[in-house]
Coordinates of C-alpha atoms in Angstrom, one line a residue:
Chain A
M21 CA -0.3 209.0 68.5
H22 CA 0.9 210.7 64.6
P23 CA -1.6 212.1 63.1
G24 CA -0.6 209.9 59.7
T25 CA -0.9 206.5 61.4
A26 CA -4.7 205.0 60.3
V27 CA -5.2 202.2 61.4
D28 CA -5.3 199.1 59.0
P29 CA -8.6 197.7 59.5
G30 CA -7.7 194.6 57.7
P31 CA -9.9 192.7 55.2
A32 CA -12.9 194.3 57.3
G33 CA -12.9 197.1 54.4
P34 CA -13.5 195.2 51.3
V35 CA -15.8 192.9 52.9
T36 CA -17.9 195.5 54.5
A37 CA -17.5 196.6 50.4
A38 CA -18.8 193.4 49.0
A39 CA -21.7 193.5 51.7
G40 CA -22.9 197.1 50.4
L41 CA -22.2 195.6 46.4
L42 CA -24.0 192.3 47.4
A43 CA -26.8 193.3 49.4
A44 CA -27.6 195.8 45.9
A45 CA -27.8 193.1 44.0
V46 CA -30.0 191.3 46.2
Y47 CA -32.4 194.0 45.9
L48 CA -32.5 194.2 41.9
S49 CA -33.2 190.9 41.7
A50 CA -36.0 191.1 44.1
A51 CA -37.3 193.6 43.0
A52 CA -37.0 192.6 39.2
R53 CA -39.1 189.3 40.7
L54 CA -41.9 191.4 41.9
R55 CA -42.0 193.0 38.2
R56 CA -41.6 190.1 36.4
R57 CA -44.7 188.8 38.6
G58 CA -47.3 191.7 37.3
D59 CA -46.2 194.1 40.4
A60 CA -45.6 197.5 40.7
W61 CA -42.1 198.7 42.6
P62 CA -40.9 201.9 41.5
R63 CA -38.2 202.5 39.9
W64 CA -36.4 205.5 42.4
R65 CA -36.2 203.0 45.4
D66 CA -34.4 200.7 43.0
A67 CA -32.1 203.7 42.3
S68 CA -31.9 204.8 46.2
F69 CA -30.7 201.1 47.3
T70 CA -28.1 201.0 44.6
A71 CA -26.8 204.3 45.5
G72 CA -27.0 203.2 49.3
G73 CA -24.4 200.1 48.7
A74 CA -22.4 202.0 46.4
S75 CA -21.8 204.5 48.9
L76 CA -21.1 202.0 51.5
A77 CA -19.0 200.2 49.4
W78 CA -16.8 203.8 48.6
A79 CA -17.2 204.4 52.2
A80 CA -15.4 201.8 53.3
V81 CA -12.2 200.9 50.6
G82 CA -12.3 204.3 48.7
S83 CA -9.9 207.2 50.1
S84 CA -11.7 210.5 51.0
P85 CA -9.7 213.5 50.5
G86 CA -8.6 215.7 53.6
G87 CA -6.3 214.9 56.8
P88 CA -7.2 211.7 58.6
F89 CA -9.6 213.1 60.9
T90 CA -11.8 214.9 58.0
A91 CA -11.5 211.2 56.2
H92 CA -12.7 209.6 58.7
M93 CA -15.4 211.8 59.3
V94 CA -16.5 211.8 55.8
Q95 CA -16.5 208.1 56.3
H96 CA -18.3 208.1 58.8
L97 CA -21.2 210.5 57.3
V98 CA -21.8 207.8 54.3
A99 CA -21.4 204.8 56.7
G100 CA -23.5 206.3 59.1
M101 CA -26.2 208.2 58.1
F102 CA -26.1 208.6 54.2
A103 CA -26.3 205.0 52.9
P104 CA -28.8 204.3 55.6
L105 CA -31.5 206.8 54.5
L106 CA -30.4 205.7 50.7
F107 CA -31.2 202.0 52.2
V108 CA -34.2 202.9 54.3
L109 CA -36.1 205.0 51.9
A110 CA -36.2 201.6 49.5
S111 CA -38.2 200.0 52.0
P112 CA -36.3 196.8 52.0
V113 CA -38.7 195.1 54.3
T114 CA -41.5 195.2 52.4
L115 CA -39.6 194.7 49.7
A116 CA -38.6 191.8 51.1
L117 CA -41.7 190.4 52.2
R118 CA -43.5 190.8 48.8
A119 CA -40.9 188.9 47.5
L120 CA -40.6 186.1 49.6
A121 CA -42.7 183.2 48.4
P122 CA -45.0 181.8 51.3
G123 CA -43.3 179.2 53.8
A124 CA -40.6 179.2 56.5
G125 CA -38.2 182.5 55.3
R126 CA -41.5 184.4 55.2
R127 CA -42.5 183.6 58.5
A128 CA -39.4 184.3 60.0
L129 CA -38.6 187.7 58.7
L130 CA -42.3 188.6 59.7
A131 CA -41.5 186.9 63.1
L132 CA -38.5 189.4 63.4
A133 CA -40.2 192.3 62.2
H134 CA -43.2 192.1 64.5
S135 CA -40.5 190.6 67.4
R136 CA -40.7 192.5 70.6
G137 CA -36.7 192.5 70.4
A138 CA -37.4 194.6 67.4
G139 CA -40.4 196.7 68.6
W140 CA -37.8 197.8 71.1
L141 CA -34.9 198.4 69.8
L142 CA -37.0 200.8 67.4
F143 CA -38.8 202.8 69.5
P144 CA -37.8 205.9 68.5
P145 CA -35.9 207.4 72.4
L146 CA -33.7 203.9 72.2
A147 CA -32.7 204.3 68.7
A148 CA -31.7 208.0 69.2
L149 CA -29.5 207.0 72.8
L150 CA -27.8 203.8 70.3
D151 CA -26.8 206.1 68.0
A152 CA -26.2 209.7 69.3
G153 CA -24.9 208.1 72.5
G154 CA -22.7 205.6 71.0
L155 CA -20.9 209.5 69.1
W156 CA -20.4 211.1 72.3
L157 CA -18.8 208.0 73.7
L158 CA -16.4 207.5 70.6
Y159 CA -15.3 210.7 70.6
R160 CA -15.5 212.0 74.1
T161 CA -13.8 209.2 75.7
G162 CA -10.3 207.0 75.2
L163 CA -12.1 204.8 72.5
F164 CA -11.6 206.6 69.7
A165 CA -8.3 206.5 70.4
T166 CA -7.7 202.8 71.3
A167 CA -10.2 201.6 67.8
R168 CA -7.1 203.6 66.1
E169 CA -4.7 201.1 67.4
V170 CA -6.4 197.7 68.0
P171 CA -8.0 196.7 64.5
W172 CA -10.7 194.4 65.5
L173 CA -12.3 197.3 67.8
H174 CA -11.7 199.8 64.8
V175 CA -14.1 197.1 63.3
L176 CA -16.5 197.1 65.8
V177 CA -16.6 201.1 66.3
H178 CA -17.9 201.3 62.2
L179 CA -20.4 198.4 63.1
H180 CA -21.7 199.6 65.6
V181 CA -21.5 203.4 63.9
M182 CA -23.8 201.5 60.8
A183 CA -25.9 199.4 62.7
A184 CA -27.2 202.6 64.8
G185 CA -27.3 204.7 62.2
L186 CA -29.4 202.4 60.6
L187 CA -31.6 201.5 62.9
F188 CA -31.9 205.3 64.2
T189 CA -33.1 205.7 60.1
F190 CA -35.3 203.4 60.1
S191 CA -36.8 204.0 63.3
V192 CA -37.8 207.9 62.5
C193 CA -38.6 207.5 58.4
G194 CA -40.9 204.4 59.6
L195 CA -41.6 203.3 56.2
D196 CA -41.8 199.6 56.7
P197 CA -44.1 197.7 58.3
V198 CA -42.8 196.8 61.7
R199 CA -44.4 195.7 65.3
R200 CA -45.2 199.4 65.7
R201 CA -45.5 202.8 64.3
W202 CA -44.8 205.9 66.3
S203 CA -46.3 208.9 65.9
P204 CA -44.9 211.8 64.0
R205 CA -44.5 213.8 67.2
L206 CA -42.4 211.3 68.7
R207 CA -40.3 210.6 65.9
G208 CA -39.4 214.2 65.3
A209 CA -38.9 215.0 69.1
M210 CA -35.9 212.3 68.5
L211 CA -34.4 213.6 65.2
L212 CA -34.5 217.1 67.1
A213 CA -32.5 215.4 70.2
A214 CA -30.5 212.9 67.9
G215 CA -29.7 215.8 65.9
A216 CA -28.8 218.7 68.4
A217 CA -26.7 215.7 70.0
H218 CA -24.9 215.2 66.9
A219 CA -24.3 219.4 66.2
A220 CA -23.2 220.1 69.8
L221 CA -20.9 216.9 69.7
A222 CA -19.0 218.3 66.3
R223 CA -19.1 221.8 67.8
S224 CA -17.2 220.2 71.1
L225 CA -15.0 218.8 68.2
Y226 CA -14.1 221.9 66.5
A227 CA -12.7 223.0 69.7
A228 CA -10.8 219.7 71.0
G229 CA -10.3 216.6 69.3
P230 CA -11.4 213.3 70.7
P231 CA -9.0 212.3 73.8
G232 CA -5.6 210.6 73.3
T233 CA -5.3 212.2 69.5
A234 CA -3.2 214.2 68.3
F235 CA -4.4 216.0 64.7
S236 CA -3.7 219.4 63.1
A237 CA -6.0 222.4 63.8
S238 CA -7.1 222.2 60.8
D239 CA -7.5 218.7 60.0
L240 CA -9.7 219.3 63.2
H241 CA -12.0 222.2 61.8
T242 CA -12.5 220.6 58.7
G243 CA -13.3 217.4 60.0
A244 CA -16.0 218.8 62.9
Q245 CA -17.2 221.1 60.0
V246 CA -17.8 218.3 57.6
M247 CA -19.7 216.5 60.6
Y248 CA -21.7 219.7 61.5
Y249 CA -23.0 220.6 58.2
G250 CA -23.1 217.1 56.7
G251 CA -25.1 216.0 60.0
D252 CA -27.7 218.9 58.9
L253 CA -28.0 217.7 55.8
A254 CA -29.2 214.3 56.5
E255 CA -31.3 215.6 59.4
A256 CA -32.9 218.0 56.6
A257 CA -33.4 214.7 54.3
L258 CA -34.8 213.1 57.7
A259 CA -37.2 215.7 58.2
V260 CA -39.0 216.0 54.6
V261 CA -39.4 212.4 54.7
L262 CA -41.1 212.6 57.9
A263 CA -43.3 215.4 57.4
G264 CA -43.7 214.9 53.6
S265 CA -45.3 211.3 54.6
W266 CA -47.2 212.9 57.7
Y267 CA -48.4 215.5 54.4
A268 CA -48.7 212.1 52.6
A269 CA -51.0 210.5 55.0
T270 CA -53.4 213.1 55.8
G271 CA -53.7 213.9 52.2
R272 CA -54.9 210.0 51.6
A273 CA -57.4 210.6 54.8
R274 CA -59.1 213.3 53.8
T275 CA -59.6 211.7 49.9
R276 CA -61.2 208.5 51.7
R277 CA -63.3 211.1 53.6
A278 CA -64.4 213.0 50.7
R279 CA -64.8 209.6 49.0
A280 CA -67.3 208.4 52.1
D281 CA -69.0 211.4 52.4
R282 CA -69.8 211.1 49.0
N283 CA -71.2 207.8 48.5
G284 CA -73.4 209.3 52.1
T285 CA -71.7 206.2 53.8
G286 CA -68.5 208.2 56.0
G287 CA -69.8 209.0 59.3
H288 CA -69.3 212.5 60.0
A289 CA -66.5 213.3 62.1
P290 CA -66.4 216.7 63.9
R291 CA -64.4 219.5 61.8
R292 CA -61.2 219.0 63.8
D293 CA -57.7 220.4 63.0
V294 CA -54.7 218.4 61.7
K295 CA -51.8 217.7 64.2
V296 CA -48.4 217.1 63.5
G297 CA -45.7 215.6 65.5
Chain B
M4 CA -49.3 206.4 60.1
S5 CA -51.1 206.9 63.6
A6 CA -52.0 210.8 63.8
P7 CA -55.7 211.3 63.8
A8 CA -55.8 213.3 61.1
R9 CA -59.5 214.5 60.5
P10 CA -59.4 217.4 57.8
P11 CA -62.8 218.2 57.0
A12 CA -64.8 215.9 55.0
V13 CA -65.8 218.8 51.9
P14 CA -63.3 220.6 51.6
A15 CA -65.1 224.3 52.0
A16 CA -63.0 227.8 52.2
R17 CA -63.1 228.2 55.5
P18 CA -59.5 230.1 56.7
E19 CA -58.0 229.0 59.9
Q20 CA -56.8 232.1 61.1
R21 CA -55.1 231.2 64.6
R22 CA -53.4 228.0 62.8
S23 CA -51.8 229.9 59.6
M24 CA -50.6 232.6 61.8
V25 CA -49.0 230.4 64.4
V26 CA -47.8 228.3 60.9
C27 CA -46.2 231.0 59.3
A28 CA -44.7 232.4 62.9
V29 CA -42.5 229.5 62.8
I30 CA -41.8 229.7 59.2
G31 CA -40.9 233.2 60.2
A32 CA -38.6 232.2 63.1
A33 CA -37.1 229.5 61.4
V34 CA -35.7 232.3 58.5
M35 CA -34.5 234.4 60.9
A36 CA -32.3 231.7 62.4
A37 CA -31.5 230.8 59.3
V38 CA -30.3 234.5 58.4
D39 CA -28.6 234.9 61.6
E40 CA -26.2 232.1 60.9
I41 CA -25.2 232.1 57.0
V42 CA -25.3 236.2 57.2
F43 CA -23.1 236.3 60.7
H44 CA -21.7 233.1 61.1
Q45 CA -20.8 232.1 57.5
I46 CA -20.4 235.1 55.6
L47 CA -19.5 238.6 57.4
G48 CA -17.6 235.7 60.4
W49 CA -18.4 237.7 63.2
H50 CA -19.8 235.1 64.9
H51 CA -18.5 232.0 64.8
F52 CA -19.4 227.8 64.3
Y53 CA -17.5 228.0 68.1
D54 CA -17.6 230.9 69.8
R55 CA -17.0 231.1 74.1
S56 CA -20.0 228.6 75.1
T57 CA -17.6 226.8 76.4
S58 CA -20.3 225.1 79.0
G59 CA -21.8 222.1 78.4
V60 CA -25.2 223.7 78.6
G61 CA -24.2 226.5 76.3
L62 CA -23.1 224.1 73.4
L63 CA -26.5 221.7 73.7
S64 CA -28.8 225.3 73.4
D65 CA -26.0 225.8 70.4
G66 CA -27.0 223.0 69.1
L67 CA -30.8 222.7 69.6
L68 CA -31.3 226.3 68.6
H69 CA -29.3 225.4 65.1
T70 CA -31.3 222.1 64.7
A71 CA -34.8 223.1 65.9
E72 CA -34.6 226.1 63.3
L73 CA -33.5 223.2 60.4
L74 CA -36.6 221.1 61.8
A75 CA -39.3 224.1 61.9
L76 CA -38.3 225.3 58.1
V77 CA -39.5 222.2 57.0
V78 CA -41.9 221.3 59.2
G79 CA -43.5 224.6 58.9
F80 CA -43.8 224.5 54.7
F81 CA -45.2 221.4 55.4
L82 CA -47.8 222.7 57.6
F83 CA -48.5 226.1 55.2
A84 CA -48.8 223.0 52.0
D85 CA -51.5 221.7 54.6
L86 CA -53.2 224.6 55.3
R87 CA -53.2 225.5 51.1
R88 CA -54.2 222.1 50.1
R89 CA -57.1 222.9 52.7
R90 CA -57.8 226.1 51.6
A91 CA -57.7 227.0 54.6
L92 CA -55.0 229.6 54.5
A93 CA -55.8 233.0 56.1
P94 CA -53.3 235.0 54.2
A95 CA -53.4 238.3 56.1
H96 CA -53.0 236.5 59.0
A97 CA -49.9 234.2 58.1
R98 CA -48.3 237.5 57.0
A99 CA -48.6 238.9 60.3
G100 CA -47.9 235.3 62.3
F101 CA -44.7 235.9 59.5
L102 CA -43.4 238.9 61.0
L103 CA -43.8 238.2 64.6
G104 CA -42.2 235.3 63.9
L105 CA -38.8 237.0 62.7
G106 CA -39.5 239.7 65.3
L107 CA -39.7 237.4 67.7
F108 CA -36.4 235.8 66.8
Q109 CA -34.3 238.3 66.8
L110 CA -35.5 239.7 69.7
F111 CA -35.0 236.6 71.6
D112 CA -31.7 235.8 69.8
G113 CA -30.8 239.3 70.7
I114 CA -31.6 239.3 74.2
V115 CA -31.7 235.9 75.8
D116 CA -28.9 234.5 73.6
H117 CA -26.6 238.0 73.0
K118 CA -27.2 239.1 76.6
L119 CA -28.6 236.5 79.4
L120 CA -26.8 233.4 78.2
R121 CA -23.8 235.1 76.8
L122 CA -23.8 232.3 73.9
H123 CA -22.1 234.7 71.8
Q124 CA -22.0 238.5 70.8
I125 CA -22.9 240.1 67.5
R126 CA -19.4 240.8 66.8
Y127 CA -15.6 241.0 68.6
G128 CA -13.3 243.1 69.2
V129 CA -15.3 246.6 68.8
D130 CA -17.4 248.7 71.0
V131 CA -20.5 246.1 71.0
T132 CA -23.3 248.3 72.1
P133 CA -24.3 250.0 68.6
Y134 CA -24.5 246.5 66.7
D135 CA -26.7 245.3 69.8
W136 CA -29.1 248.4 69.8
A137 CA -29.5 247.7 65.5
W138 CA -30.1 244.4 66.0
N139 CA -32.8 244.4 69.1
L140 CA -34.1 247.4 67.2
G141 CA -34.5 245.6 64.2
G142 CA -36.4 242.9 65.8
L143 CA -38.5 245.1 67.4
A144 CA -39.7 247.1 64.1
L145 CA -40.1 243.4 62.8
L146 CA -42.6 242.6 65.9
L147 CA -44.0 245.5 66.3
T148 CA -45.2 245.4 62.3
G149 CA -46.1 242.0 62.9
V150 CA -48.4 243.1 65.9
A151 CA -50.2 245.9 63.9
L152 CA -50.4 243.5 60.9
A153 CA -52.4 241.2 62.9
V154 CA -54.5 243.6 64.6
R155 CA -55.8 244.9 60.9
A156 CA -56.4 241.2 60.0
A157 CA -58.5 240.4 63.1
R158 CA -60.6 243.6 62.2
R159 CA -61.4 242.6 59.2
P160 CA -65.2 242.0 58.3
G161 CA -65.8 238.3 58.7
A162 CA -62.7 237.8 61.0
A163 CA -64.3 236.1 63.9
E164 CA -64.1 232.4 63.3

């Protein structure tokens, strides 16, 4: 394997880019439809989703600086961590449920969001395992070297990185209404576990590249550092989303209780500290 | 949100001393971990990104520590904000907790990471003894200051919760 020979994934790059941009267009039109109807939908969510689609498109067809391993890692970070975060922050399922007219389409989406299968896939430990476990398989077996030679496998690997990243982000953030909402404690613990696995893998890549590849040491070092610090950034952002939504939810609960208390309707709960996960 | 959140119905100013201390200790430990990482790993480059942690366990423990530090910083600040929002922060206990966290992390790093697990040393290629003494005594000084502040905070009038 020569370091310079990156596999040509064929039409997969342009197709992914087009899918990202199309998703953004659909999102924007749905949000516009909501606003025409008189519903409020924050503009920052539009911006977030559009940025997600654009960054995915860039990762799919753009060229990033550095050696081949570094370029791969930049692509991987954007497609597997940052684009999913930008998508998830925009609450796409909530938007779809509001924008779709009552009927078969809306019922199908609701059934999917509340289905047992979705419930299992979004169970945080499973989502973390699919995400971090997939990365360990990719970089610590011959899979990475093979995928650089077999175009369809290359496409499949990228699809998995993207889908698993999306699933994990969705499950940790817990913003959209799905079958079950897990406690911040469990989601935080899984963020910690997946983050630790990610950091450990990045450190090990600094010392030894994926089996069957021969990247230059400087390329390997830069790529591993991109993975390490990029992972930190995404993880800190996820932690802010998680802790921020806990903070907002306890604040709302507190306001509700105070209001009920003022009106003399609230049951007096015993004083108890707020716990966080 | 499934967290059973039951803050007091009336926002009375009632300091939660133990909680203030624990939350700030979490922040303190995370800050010292970040200082260690930024000053020694990145600016001075004394011990680095990847060291002698060749065993899988050492590697994973390092990743866990690093990730935990990042999460603790974020979670700690939100818990701190929650205490302030509820006017439940006890400042004297918070200060004591912060110093206790700083000192505890430094001593843990100096004794467990450096000496027991041997994940990395402070510096390589030199006699490491003075560095070890400086790091561990620094940690001890922070810890003792934290203990002194905690004792003083507990002795304040109306300290019993």
